Structures are given as structure tokens and as C-alpha cells.
mmCIF file of C-alpha atoms in Angstrom:
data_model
loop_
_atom_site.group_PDB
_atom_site.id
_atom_site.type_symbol
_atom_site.label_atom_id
_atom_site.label_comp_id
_atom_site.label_asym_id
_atom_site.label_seq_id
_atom_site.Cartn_x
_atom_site.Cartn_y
_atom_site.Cartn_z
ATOM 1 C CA UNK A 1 -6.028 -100.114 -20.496
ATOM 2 C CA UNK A 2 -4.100 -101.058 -17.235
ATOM 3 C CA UNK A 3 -1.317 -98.114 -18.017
ATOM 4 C CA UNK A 4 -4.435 -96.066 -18.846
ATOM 5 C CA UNK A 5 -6.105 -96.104 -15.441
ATOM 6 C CA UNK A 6 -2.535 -95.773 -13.905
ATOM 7 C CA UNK A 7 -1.718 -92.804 -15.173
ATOM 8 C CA UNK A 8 -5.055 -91.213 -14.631
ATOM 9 C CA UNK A 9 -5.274 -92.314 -11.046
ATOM 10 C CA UNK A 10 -1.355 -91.093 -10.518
ATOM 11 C CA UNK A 11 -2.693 -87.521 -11.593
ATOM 12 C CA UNK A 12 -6.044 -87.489 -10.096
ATOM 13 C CA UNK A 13 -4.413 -87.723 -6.775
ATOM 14 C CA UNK A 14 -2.258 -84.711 -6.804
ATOM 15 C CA UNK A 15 -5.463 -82.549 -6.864
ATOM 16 C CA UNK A 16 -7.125 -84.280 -4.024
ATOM 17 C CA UNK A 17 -6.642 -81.361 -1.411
ATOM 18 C CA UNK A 18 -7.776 -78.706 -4.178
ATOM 19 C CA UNK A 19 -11.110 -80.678 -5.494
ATOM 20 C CA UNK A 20 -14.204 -80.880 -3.323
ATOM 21 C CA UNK A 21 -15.772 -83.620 -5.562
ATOM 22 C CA UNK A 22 -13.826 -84.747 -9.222
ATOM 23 C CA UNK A 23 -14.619 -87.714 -10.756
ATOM 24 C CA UNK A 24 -12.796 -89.271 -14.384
ATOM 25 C CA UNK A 25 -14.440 -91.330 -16.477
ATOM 26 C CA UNK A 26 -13.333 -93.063 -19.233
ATOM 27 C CA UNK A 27 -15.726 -95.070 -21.879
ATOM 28 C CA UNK A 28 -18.468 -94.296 -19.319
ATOM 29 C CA UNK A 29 -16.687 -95.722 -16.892
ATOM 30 C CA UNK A 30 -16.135 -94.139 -13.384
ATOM 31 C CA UNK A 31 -12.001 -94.908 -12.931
ATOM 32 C CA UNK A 32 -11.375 -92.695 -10.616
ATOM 33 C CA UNK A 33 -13.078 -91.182 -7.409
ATOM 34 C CA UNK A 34 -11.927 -88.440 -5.398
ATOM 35 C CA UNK A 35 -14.047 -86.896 -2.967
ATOM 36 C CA UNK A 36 -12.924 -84.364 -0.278
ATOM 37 C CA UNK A 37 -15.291 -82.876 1.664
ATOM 38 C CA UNK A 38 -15.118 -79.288 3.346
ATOM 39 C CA UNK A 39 -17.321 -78.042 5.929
ATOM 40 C CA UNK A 40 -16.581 -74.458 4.954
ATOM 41 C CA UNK A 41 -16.883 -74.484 1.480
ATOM 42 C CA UNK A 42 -20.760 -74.905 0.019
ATOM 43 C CA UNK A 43 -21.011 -77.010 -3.498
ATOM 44 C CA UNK A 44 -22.772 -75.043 -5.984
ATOM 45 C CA UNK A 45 -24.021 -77.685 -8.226
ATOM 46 C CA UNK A 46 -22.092 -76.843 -10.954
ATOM 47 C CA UNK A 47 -20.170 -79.709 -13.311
ATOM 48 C CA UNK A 48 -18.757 -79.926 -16.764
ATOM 49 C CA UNK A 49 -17.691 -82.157 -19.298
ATOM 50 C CA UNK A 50 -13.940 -82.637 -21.065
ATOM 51 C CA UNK A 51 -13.882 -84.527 -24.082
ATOM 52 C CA UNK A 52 -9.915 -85.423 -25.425
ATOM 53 C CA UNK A 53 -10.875 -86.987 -28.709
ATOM 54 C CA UNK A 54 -7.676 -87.451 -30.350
ATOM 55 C CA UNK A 55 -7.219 -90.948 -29.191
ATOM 56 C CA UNK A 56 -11.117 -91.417 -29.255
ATOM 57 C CA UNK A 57 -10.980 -91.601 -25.464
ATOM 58 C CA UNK A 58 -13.640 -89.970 -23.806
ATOM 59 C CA UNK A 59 -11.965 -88.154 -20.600
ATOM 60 C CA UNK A 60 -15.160 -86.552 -18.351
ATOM 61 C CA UNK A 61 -14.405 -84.273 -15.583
ATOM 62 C CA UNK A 62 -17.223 -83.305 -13.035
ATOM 63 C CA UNK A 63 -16.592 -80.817 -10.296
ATOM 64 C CA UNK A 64 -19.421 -79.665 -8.019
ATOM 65 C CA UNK A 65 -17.756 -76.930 -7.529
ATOM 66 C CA UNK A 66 -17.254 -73.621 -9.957
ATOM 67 C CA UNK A 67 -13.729 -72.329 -8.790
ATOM 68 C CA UNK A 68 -12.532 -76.185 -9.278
ATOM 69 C CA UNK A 69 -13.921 -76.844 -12.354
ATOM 70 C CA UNK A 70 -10.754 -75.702 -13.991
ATOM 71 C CA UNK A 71 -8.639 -77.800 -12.031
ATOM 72 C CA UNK A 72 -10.072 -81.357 -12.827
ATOM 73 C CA UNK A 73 -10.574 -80.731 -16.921
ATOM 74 C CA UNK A 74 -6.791 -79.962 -17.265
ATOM 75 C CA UNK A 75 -5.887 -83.058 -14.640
ATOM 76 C CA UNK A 76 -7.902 -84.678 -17.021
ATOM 77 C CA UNK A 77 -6.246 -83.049 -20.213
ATOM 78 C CA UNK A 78 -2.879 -84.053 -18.990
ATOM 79 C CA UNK A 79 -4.100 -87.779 -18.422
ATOM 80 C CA UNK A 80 -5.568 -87.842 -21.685
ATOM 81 C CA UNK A 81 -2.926 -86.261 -23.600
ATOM 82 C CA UNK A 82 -0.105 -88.275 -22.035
ATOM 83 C CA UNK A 83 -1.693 -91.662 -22.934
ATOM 84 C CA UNK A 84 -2.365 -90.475 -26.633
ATOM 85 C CA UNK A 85 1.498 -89.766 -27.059
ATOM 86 C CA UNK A 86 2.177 -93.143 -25.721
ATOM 87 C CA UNK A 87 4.395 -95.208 -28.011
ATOM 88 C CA UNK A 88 3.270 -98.819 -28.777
ATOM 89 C CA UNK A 89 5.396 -101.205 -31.005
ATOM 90 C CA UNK A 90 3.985 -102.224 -34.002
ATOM 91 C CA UNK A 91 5.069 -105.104 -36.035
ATOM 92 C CA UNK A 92 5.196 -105.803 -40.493
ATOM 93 C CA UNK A 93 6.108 -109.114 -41.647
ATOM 94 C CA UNK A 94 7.203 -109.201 -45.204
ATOM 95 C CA UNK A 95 9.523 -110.516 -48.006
ATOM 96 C CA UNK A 96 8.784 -111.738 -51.466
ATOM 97 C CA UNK A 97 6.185 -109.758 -53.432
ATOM 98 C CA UNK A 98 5.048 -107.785 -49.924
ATOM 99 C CA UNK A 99 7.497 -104.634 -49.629
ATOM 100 C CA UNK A 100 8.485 -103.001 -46.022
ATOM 101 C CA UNK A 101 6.050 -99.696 -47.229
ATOM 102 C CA UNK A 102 3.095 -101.708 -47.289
ATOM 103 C CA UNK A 103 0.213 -100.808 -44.757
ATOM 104 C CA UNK A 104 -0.831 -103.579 -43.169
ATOM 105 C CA UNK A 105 0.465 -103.979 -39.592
ATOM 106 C CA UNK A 106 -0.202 -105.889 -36.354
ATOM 107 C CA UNK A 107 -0.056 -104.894 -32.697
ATOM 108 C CA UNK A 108 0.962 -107.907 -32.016
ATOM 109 C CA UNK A 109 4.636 -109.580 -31.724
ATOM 110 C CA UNK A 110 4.534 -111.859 -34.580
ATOM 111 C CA UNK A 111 7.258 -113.870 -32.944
ATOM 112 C CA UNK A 112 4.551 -115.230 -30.332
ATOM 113 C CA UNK A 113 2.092 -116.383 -32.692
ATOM 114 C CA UNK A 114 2.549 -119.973 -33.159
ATOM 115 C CA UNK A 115 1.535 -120.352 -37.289
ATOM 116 C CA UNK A 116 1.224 -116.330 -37.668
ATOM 117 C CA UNK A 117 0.649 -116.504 -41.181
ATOM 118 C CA UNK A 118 -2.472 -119.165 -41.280
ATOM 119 C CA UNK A 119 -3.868 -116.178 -38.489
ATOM 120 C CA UNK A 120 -2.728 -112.928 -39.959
ATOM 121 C CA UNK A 121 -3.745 -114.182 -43.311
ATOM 122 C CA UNK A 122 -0.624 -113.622 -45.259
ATOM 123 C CA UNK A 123 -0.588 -114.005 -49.347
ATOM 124 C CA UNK A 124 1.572 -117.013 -50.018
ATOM 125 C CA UNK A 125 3.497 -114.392 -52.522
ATOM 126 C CA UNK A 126 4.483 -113.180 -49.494
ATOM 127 C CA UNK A 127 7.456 -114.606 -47.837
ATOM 128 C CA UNK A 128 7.636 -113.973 -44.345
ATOM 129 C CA UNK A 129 11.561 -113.570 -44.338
ATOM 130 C CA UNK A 130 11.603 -109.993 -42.471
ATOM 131 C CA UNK A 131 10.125 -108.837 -39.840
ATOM 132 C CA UNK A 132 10.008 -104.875 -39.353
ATOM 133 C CA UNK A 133 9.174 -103.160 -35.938
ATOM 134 C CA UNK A 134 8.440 -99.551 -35.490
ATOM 135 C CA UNK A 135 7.195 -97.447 -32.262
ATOM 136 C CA UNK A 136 3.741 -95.354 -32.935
ATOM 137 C CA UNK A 137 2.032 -93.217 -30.704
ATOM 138 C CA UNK A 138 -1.628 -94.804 -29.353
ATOM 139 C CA UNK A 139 -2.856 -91.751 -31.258
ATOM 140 C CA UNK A 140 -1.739 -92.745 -34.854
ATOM 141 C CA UNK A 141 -3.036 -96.305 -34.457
ATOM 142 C CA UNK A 142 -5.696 -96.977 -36.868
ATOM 143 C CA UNK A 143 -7.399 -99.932 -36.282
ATOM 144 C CA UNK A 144 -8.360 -101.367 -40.287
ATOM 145 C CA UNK A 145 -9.945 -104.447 -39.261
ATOM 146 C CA UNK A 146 -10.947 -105.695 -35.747
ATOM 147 C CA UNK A 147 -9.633 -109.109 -37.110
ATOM 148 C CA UNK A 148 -7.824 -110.915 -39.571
ATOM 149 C CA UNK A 149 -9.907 -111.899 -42.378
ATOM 150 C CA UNK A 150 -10.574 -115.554 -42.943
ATOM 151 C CA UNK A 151 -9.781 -116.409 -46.822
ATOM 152 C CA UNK A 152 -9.033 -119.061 -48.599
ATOM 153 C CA UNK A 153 -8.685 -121.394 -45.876
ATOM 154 C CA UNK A 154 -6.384 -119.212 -43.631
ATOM 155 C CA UNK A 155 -8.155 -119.525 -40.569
ATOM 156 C CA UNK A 156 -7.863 -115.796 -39.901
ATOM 157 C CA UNK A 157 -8.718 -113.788 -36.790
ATOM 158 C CA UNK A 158 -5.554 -112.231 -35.438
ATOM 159 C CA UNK A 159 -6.849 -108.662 -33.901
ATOM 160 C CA UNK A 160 -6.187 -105.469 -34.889
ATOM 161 C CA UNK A 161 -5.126 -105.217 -38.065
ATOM 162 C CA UNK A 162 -3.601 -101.970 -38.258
ATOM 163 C CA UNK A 163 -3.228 -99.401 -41.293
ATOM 164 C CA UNK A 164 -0.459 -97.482 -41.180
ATOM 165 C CA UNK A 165 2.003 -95.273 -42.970
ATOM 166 C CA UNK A 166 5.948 -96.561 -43.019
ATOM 167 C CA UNK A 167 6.431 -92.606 -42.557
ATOM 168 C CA UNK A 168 4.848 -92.849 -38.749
ATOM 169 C CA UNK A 169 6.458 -95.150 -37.812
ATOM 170 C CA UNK A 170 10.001 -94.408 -35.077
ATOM 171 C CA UNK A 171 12.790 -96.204 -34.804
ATOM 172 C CA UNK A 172 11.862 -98.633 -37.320
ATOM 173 C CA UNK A 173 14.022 -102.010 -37.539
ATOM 174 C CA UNK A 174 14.617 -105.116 -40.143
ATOM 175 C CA UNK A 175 15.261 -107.753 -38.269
ATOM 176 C CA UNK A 176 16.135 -110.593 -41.047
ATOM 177 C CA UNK A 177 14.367 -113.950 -39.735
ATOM 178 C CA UNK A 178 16.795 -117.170 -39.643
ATOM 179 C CA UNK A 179 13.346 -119.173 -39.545
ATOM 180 C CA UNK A 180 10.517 -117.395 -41.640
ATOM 181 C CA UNK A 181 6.990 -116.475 -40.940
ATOM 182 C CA UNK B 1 -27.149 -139.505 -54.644
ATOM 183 C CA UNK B 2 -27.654 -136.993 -52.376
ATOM 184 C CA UNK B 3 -25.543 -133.780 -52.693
ATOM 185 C CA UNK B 4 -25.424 -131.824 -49.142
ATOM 186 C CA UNK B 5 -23.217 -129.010 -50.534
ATOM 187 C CA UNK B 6 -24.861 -126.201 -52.013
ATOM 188 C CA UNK B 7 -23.241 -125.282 -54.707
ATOM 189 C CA UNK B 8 -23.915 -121.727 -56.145
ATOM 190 C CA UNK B 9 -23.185 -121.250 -60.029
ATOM 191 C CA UNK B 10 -22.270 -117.374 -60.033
ATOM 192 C CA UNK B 11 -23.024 -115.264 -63.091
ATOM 193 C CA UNK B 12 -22.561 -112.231 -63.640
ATOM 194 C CA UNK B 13 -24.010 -110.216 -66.236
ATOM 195 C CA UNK B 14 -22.202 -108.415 -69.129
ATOM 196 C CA UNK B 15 -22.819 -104.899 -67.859
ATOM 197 C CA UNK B 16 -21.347 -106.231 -64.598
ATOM 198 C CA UNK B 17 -18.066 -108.256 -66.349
ATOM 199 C CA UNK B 18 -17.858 -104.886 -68.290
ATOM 200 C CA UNK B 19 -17.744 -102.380 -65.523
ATOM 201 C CA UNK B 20 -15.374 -105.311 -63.365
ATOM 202 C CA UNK B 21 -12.962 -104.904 -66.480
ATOM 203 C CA UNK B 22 -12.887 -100.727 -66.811
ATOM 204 C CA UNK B 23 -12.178 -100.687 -62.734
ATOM 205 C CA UNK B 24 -9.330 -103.223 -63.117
ATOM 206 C CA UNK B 25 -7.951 -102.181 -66.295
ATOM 207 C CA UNK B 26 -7.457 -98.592 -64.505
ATOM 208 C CA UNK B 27 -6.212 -101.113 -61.156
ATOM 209 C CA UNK B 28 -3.765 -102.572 -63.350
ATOM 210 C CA UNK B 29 -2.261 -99.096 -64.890
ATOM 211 C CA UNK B 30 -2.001 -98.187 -61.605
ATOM 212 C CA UNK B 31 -0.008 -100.643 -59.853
ATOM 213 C CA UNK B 32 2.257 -101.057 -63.044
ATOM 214 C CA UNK B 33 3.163 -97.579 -62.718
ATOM 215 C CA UNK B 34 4.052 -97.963 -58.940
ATOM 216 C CA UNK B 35 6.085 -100.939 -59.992
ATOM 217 C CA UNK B 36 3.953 -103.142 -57.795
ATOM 218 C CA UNK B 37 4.157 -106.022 -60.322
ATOM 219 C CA UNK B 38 3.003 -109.011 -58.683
ATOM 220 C CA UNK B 39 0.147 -107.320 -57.277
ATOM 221 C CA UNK B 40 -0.377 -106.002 -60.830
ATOM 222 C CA UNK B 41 -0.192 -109.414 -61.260
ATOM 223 C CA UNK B 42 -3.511 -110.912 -59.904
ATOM 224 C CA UNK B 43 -5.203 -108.123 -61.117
ATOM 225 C CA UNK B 44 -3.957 -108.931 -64.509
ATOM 226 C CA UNK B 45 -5.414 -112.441 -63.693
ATOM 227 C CA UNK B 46 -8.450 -111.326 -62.626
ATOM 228 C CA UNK B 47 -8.949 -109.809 -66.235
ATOM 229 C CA UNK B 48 -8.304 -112.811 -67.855
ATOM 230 C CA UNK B 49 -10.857 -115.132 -65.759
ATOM 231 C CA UNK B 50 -13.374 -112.011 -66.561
ATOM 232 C CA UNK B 51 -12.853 -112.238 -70.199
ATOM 233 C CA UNK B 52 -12.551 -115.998 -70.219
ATOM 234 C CA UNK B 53 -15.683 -115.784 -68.624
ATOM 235 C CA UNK B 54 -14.823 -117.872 -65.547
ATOM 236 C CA UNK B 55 -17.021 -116.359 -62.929
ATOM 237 C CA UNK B 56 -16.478 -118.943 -60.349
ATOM 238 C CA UNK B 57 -13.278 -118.405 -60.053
ATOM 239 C CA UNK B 58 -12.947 -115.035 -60.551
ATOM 240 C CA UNK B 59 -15.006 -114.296 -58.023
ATOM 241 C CA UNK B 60 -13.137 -116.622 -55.866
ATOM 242 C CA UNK B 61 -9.771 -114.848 -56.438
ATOM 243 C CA UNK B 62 -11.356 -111.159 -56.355
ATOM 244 C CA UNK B 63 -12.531 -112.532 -52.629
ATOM 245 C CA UNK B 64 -9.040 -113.987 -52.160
ATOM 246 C CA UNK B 65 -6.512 -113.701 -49.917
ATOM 247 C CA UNK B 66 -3.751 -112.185 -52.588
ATOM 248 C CA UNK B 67 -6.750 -109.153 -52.620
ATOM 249 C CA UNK B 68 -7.341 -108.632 -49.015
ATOM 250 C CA UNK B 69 -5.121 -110.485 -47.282
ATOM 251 C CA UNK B 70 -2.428 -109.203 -44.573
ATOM 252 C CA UNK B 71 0.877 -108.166 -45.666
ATOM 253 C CA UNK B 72 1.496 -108.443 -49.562
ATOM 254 C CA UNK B 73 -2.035 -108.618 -50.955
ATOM 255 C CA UNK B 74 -3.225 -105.739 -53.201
ATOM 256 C CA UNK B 75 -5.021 -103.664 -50.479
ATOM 257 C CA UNK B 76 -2.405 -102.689 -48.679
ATOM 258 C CA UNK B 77 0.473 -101.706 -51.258
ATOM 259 C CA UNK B 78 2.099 -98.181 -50.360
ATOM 260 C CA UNK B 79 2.213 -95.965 -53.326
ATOM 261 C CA UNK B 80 4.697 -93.061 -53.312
ATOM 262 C CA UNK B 81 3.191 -90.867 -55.927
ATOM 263 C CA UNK B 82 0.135 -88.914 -53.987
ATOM 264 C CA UNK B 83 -1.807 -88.653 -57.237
ATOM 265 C CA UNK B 84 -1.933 -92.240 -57.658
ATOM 266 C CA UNK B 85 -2.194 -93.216 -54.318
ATOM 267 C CA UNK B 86 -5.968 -91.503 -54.341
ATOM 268 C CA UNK B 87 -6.878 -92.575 -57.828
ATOM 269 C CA UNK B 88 -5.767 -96.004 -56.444
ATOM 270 C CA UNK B 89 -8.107 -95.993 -53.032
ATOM 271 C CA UNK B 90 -10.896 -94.705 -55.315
ATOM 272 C CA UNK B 91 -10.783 -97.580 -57.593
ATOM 273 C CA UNK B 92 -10.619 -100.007 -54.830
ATOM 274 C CA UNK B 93 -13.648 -98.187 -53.496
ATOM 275 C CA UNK B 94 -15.802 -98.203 -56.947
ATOM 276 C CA UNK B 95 -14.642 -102.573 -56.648
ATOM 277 C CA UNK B 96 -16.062 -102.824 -53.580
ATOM 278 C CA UNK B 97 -19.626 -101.566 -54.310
ATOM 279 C CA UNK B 98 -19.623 -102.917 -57.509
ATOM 280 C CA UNK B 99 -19.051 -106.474 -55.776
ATOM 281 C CA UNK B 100 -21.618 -106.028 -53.152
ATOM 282 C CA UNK B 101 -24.415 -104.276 -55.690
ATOM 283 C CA UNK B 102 -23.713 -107.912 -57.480
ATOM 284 C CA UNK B 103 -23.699 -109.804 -54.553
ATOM 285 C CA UNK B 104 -20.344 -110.899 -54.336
ATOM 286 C CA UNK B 105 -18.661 -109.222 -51.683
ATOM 287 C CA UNK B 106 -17.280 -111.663 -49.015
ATOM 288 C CA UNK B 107 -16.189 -111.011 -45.730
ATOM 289 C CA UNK B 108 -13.874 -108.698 -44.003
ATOM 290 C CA UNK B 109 -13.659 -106.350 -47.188
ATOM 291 C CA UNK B 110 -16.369 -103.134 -45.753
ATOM 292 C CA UNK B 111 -14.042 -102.027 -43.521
ATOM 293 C CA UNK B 112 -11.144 -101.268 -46.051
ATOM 294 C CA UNK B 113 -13.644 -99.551 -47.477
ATOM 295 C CA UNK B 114 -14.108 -97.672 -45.193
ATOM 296 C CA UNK B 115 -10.560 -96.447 -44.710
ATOM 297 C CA UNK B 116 -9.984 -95.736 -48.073
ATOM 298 C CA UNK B 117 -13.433 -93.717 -48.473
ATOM 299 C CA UNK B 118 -12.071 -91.610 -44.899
ATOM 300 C CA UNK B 119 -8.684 -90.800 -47.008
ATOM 301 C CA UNK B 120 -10.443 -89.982 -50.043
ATOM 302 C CA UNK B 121 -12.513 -87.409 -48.143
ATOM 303 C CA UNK B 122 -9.369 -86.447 -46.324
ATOM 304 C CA UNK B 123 -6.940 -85.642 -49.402
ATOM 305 C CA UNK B 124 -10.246 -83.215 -50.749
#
């Protein structure tokens, strides 16, 4: 969320002497606020709305002004667009009866979970000896469960649980653990 | 002399154990064909509590982690053939409302559902 509002307030700027009045929000939220007012120019009360769904992001542009309009959706479309191709690492651990093309993923490092598979809820069929790590773009993510089920007496509850294909993944790599999961 | 458990016999009724066994038998072909073995595995032992007639505890390993679990259970498994891999998400989704129209769906399983109903409608 950080990089989000950096990038969006690194673009927003650049506009500043063009905009009378542009504001971004994102989830609702007012993250950025430029306002430069000209004497000479009259606002005409007009706004609109930009909506960048693709990363489910919700990128709203207002202008009060018609001839700007333009101008602070496609800041806005740039922002958006740019954080939606954004690569995140994703992590698999697997071995045993759980292959590398299986769908279940974590955003998080494995590595700096202390008991990982109690939390990510890993079969005991799986063994834990590899670790893969692949790049995906924010866009791709699919979020299958907000947490880690708790079954069986695995205490669960390591967020997003991510479904993805081995096939989006970049760069993927094996690392082969000396202590496993 | 006092019991605070509860303890809750499960039943299910024949129609039930009967529809349970068509959706894994078909579960089972499935995985066997993708080669998926040990996941065809605790399917296969699913059947047999079913037909044994062991409720409890098949309705303690359908809830299990080696079903919906994180990396290796049978939810997740990647299957290369396309055909398969939608017959496969559509059986998993005909499990899941057959386990919560009998009342034993536990937690975490509705939003796999979900996801497999959204590729279903996707591959149409």
C-alpha cells in the first residue's frame, strides 16, 4: 500500500501546473490532493470518475474543470496501471506427495515463519523439502483464502493464501532446503 | 460423572452416503488419471470409511487437512489435461454443497468454492 501511494503521489505531481483542482482516491480514500488555483480561469463544476479494475483498485479522478478532465483520468490510468504490473514474489513449499504445479501459494517468505507448516496448514504427506519462488504481477494475485485454515489441530491463520497457476509464475526457482519446512 | 464435552454422533443418511460415494468415485477416476496418487489416496479412504459406515470419521477426514489443507492436500492439485481439470473443480464443487446441505461442512472450505465455481463459469 506504501509503494501504492508513492507512485500515485510521484505522478500526481507532474500535473500540478496543468490541474486547477485533481484529487485521487483510492478505496475511498483521498491519497492525494492537488489544488492550484487560477484567478483567470473560472471552474465549471464539472468532475468525473476513472475506475482501473484490473487489480480491483478503485482509481477516482475529479477535475472541476472540463479541459482538465482528461489530464487527471490518464495520471490516474498510469498510476493504476503501473501498480497492477507490479511484480510481487510468491512462495510454494513442497516435497513428498505435494508436487511444484500445485496451486496453493503464500505471499509470504516461508523462511520467516517460525513453525510455517503448523500456520500454513501443510498435509503431513507433504514434506516441506523445497521451497519454490516465482515473481507475479499484483494483477494475477488471487487471493483463495484470507487465511490459513485451521484443521486438525494446525493452528492455521497464515494470510493470503494464494491460488495460482505454475504457468504465471516468472523466474521461478527450487531452492532445495538443507533444514525442511 | 459429568461429561462437559459435547459429543455429536454424526449420521448420515443412505441417500447422503450414496451421493458422497458417486462424487468420490468420479474424484477418485480423476486424480488416478492425473497420476495424483496419494491424493487419490484419501479419497480412496474416504470411500472405504463411507462404505464401512464410519461417519465420524469420515466426516472428520473429508474436513481434514489432507482435503483442504495448504500445499499437498487434494484441493489444490494442478491437473494438466483441461478436460479434467473442469470435471475435477466441478466435482469438488457438487462435495461442497453436498457437505453443507448435510451439515457437515467445516470451516475455511466456501471460499474454494468459490474459486472453483468462478473457473467453471470462466472455461464456459
Amino acid at each position: 500500500m506504501k509503494l501504492l501511494l508513492k507512485v500515485l503521489l510521484f505522478l500526481l505531481p507532474i500535473f500540478q501546473p496543468s490541474i486547477s483542482e485533481a484529487k485521487s482516491f483510492v478505496f475511498d480514500v483521498v491519497v492525494s490532493e492537488i489544488i492550484y488555483f487560477d484567478n483567470e480561469v473560472k471552474a465549471k463544476n464539472d468532475s468525473t470518475e476513472f475506475f482501473e479494475n484490473d487489480f480491483g483498485i478503485s482509481c477516482k479522478s475529479e477535475s472541476n474543470l472540463l479541459n482538465y478532465r482528461k489530464l487527471a483520468i490518464s495520471s490516474n490510468a498510469v498510476a493504476a496501471k503501473g501498480i497492477g504490473n507490479l511484480k510481487v514474489p510468491i512462495y510454494r513449499v513442497y516435497g513428498g506427495c505435494s508436487s511444484m504445479y500445485g496451486k496453493s501459494y503464500s505471499l509470504i517468505n516461508p523462511k520467516f515463519v517460525p513453525n510455517y507448516r503448523n500456520f500454513a496448514g501443510l498435509p503431513n504427506a507433504n514434506t516441506g523439502q523445497y521451497l519454490l519462488r516465482g515473481n507475479i504481477p499484483l494483477k494475477d494475485i488471487r487471493v483463495g483464502r484470507w487465511f490459513a485454515s485451521p484443521l486438525d489441530g494446525r493452528t492455521g491463520g497464515l494470510p493470503l493464501e494464494l491460488y495460482q497457476n505454475f504457468n504465471q509464475l516468472s523466474n521461478p526457482a527450487n531452492i532445495i532446503l538443507k533444514k525442511p519446512f | 460423572m459429568f461429561s462437559f464435552k459435547k459429543s455429536k454422533n454424526i449420521e448420515l443418511t443412505q441417500t447422503a452416503r450414496e451421493i458422497f460415494l458417486v462424487i468420490l468415485t468420479k474424484l477418485i477416476q480423476i486424480l488416478s488419471k492425473a497420476n495424483l496418487t496419494d491424493q487419490a489416496q484419501v479419497v480412496k479412504t474416504l470411500i472405504d470409511l463411507l462404505i464401512q459406515q464410519k461417519d465420524d470419521e469420515f466426516v472428520k477426514l473429508l474436513n481434514g487437512i489432507d482435503m483442504w489443507g495448504g500445499s499437498g492436500a487434494v484441493w489444490e492439485v494442478h491437473i494438466g489435461d483441461n478436460h479434467s481439470a473442469r470435471e475435477f473443480e466441478i466435482e469438488m464443487v457438487k462435495l461442497i454443497d453436498l457437505m453443507e446441505k448435510t451439515n457437515v461442512l467445516g470451516k475455511g472450505i466456501k471460499p474454494i468454492r468459490k474459486i472453483f465455481k468462478e473457473n467453471v463459469s470462466a472455461k464456459e
